[in-house]
Amino acid sequence: MREPAARPRSSHAVSRRLPWLLACAFMLAGCGLQPASQFIPEVSAGPELEKYPGFDGAEITVSSKDFTEQLVLGKMTSLVLSAAGAQVTDKTNIKGSVNARLSMLDGEVDVMWEYTGTAWIVYMGHPDPIADPAEQFQAVADEDLAQNQIVWTRPAPLNNSYAIAVKQATADKYGLVNISDITELPVAERTFCLEAEFINRNDGFVGMKQTYGFTDADIPPGNVQSMDTGLIYNRIGGSCTFGEVFDTDGRIPANGLVTLTDDKHFFPIYQPALTVRQEIYQRSPQIGEIFADLAARLTTDVMRGLNAQVDVDGRDPVYVAEDWLMEQGFLAS
């Protein structure tokens, strides 16, 4: 997700990549470096941003992955840096985590928001997540800096992890609070709408069943439907009782859903933080302070609301980001 000047990488850094990550490198030209929209409104710094040193025309390439939350976060980053005096190239909307990561490692882009769980499990190849959020963040940050010269700024408190959602009315009827409570329902009503990949992933449905001790008698295979992620939200409470969602998705409250607490702490933690190539960070260290301040305000509920403005209300991510930054005082209104 970055652009100018590829930097040399050590052979050790390259060896840290997963084999399939390297296998995807050839796809970069056709899978991502064309943003859906490079438009960034002309903005000026608000009082919260004026507290920090400016960027004095520093050239910074900003990007994101290609889903709503990433687009909103990416546009926030472009707007803040532009208002603070940087010359920003917007390369948001790279398709897929693999392509986004490779473009960061190759120095084609300079900053992007990344998730702790994704980096630890997918990029760094660790099979087991760390349950404590602070420890997980520190482990990711230390390894990425040492191996790839990528700096992680302070993470947001939100957690965009997998979650199991149910209609509020169903939760109230059966007293459903935790994932463990699923067995409170009659077997015939323990039905699930899940995305195909999630069904077979060890950090998805397979692992969840094992962790919670759910057998095929508890959740018969015939009770599980496979479908595209976008269809799941409208099917919960209809063709299925439960569905796989992402915890910060704005369609959760919009569809009258609630998420069950992961009481056995199975799902990995996915806290986002702005990641920055070390070369850029050393040149403009204030980027760490600015985005630590911004990230601290991004709770799960806040992010759900921002995502809903895009996915439910149909607003452009750049204007959702701009309005929120004005409300928070980072941009002048």
mmCIF file of N, CA and C in Angstrom, residues 6 24 47 57 130:
data_model
loop_
_atom_site.group_PDB
_atom_site.id
_atom_site.type_symbol
_atom_site.label_atom_id
_atom_site.label_comp_id
_atom_site.label_asym_id
_atom_site.label_seq_id
_atom_site.Cartn_x
_atom_site.Cartn_y
_atom_site.Cartn_z
ATOM 1 N N ALA A 6 11.412 2.078 -3.727
ATOM 2 C CA ALA A 6 11.571 0.800 -3.045
ATOM 3 C C ALA A 6 12.882 0.806 -2.284
ATOM 4 N N CYS A 24 2.356 -14.711 -4.047
ATOM 5 C CA CYS A 24 1.385 -13.731 -4.527
ATOM 6 C C CYS A 24 2.035 -12.481 -5.094
ATOM 7 N N PRO A 47 -7.483 22.644 16.003
ATOM 8 C CA PRO A 47 -6.702 22.864 17.229
ATOM 9 C C PRO A 47 -6.005 21.612 17.757
ATOM 10 N N GLY A 57 6.055 19.836 4.051
ATOM 11 C CA GLY A 57 6.119 19.338 2.679
ATOM 12 C C GLY A 57 6.678 17.947 2.510
ATOM 13 N N ILE A 130 -1.716 -14.196 20.985
ATOM 14 C CA ILE A 130 -1.468 -13.871 22.390
ATOM 15 C C ILE A 130 -2.736 -13.235 22.938
#
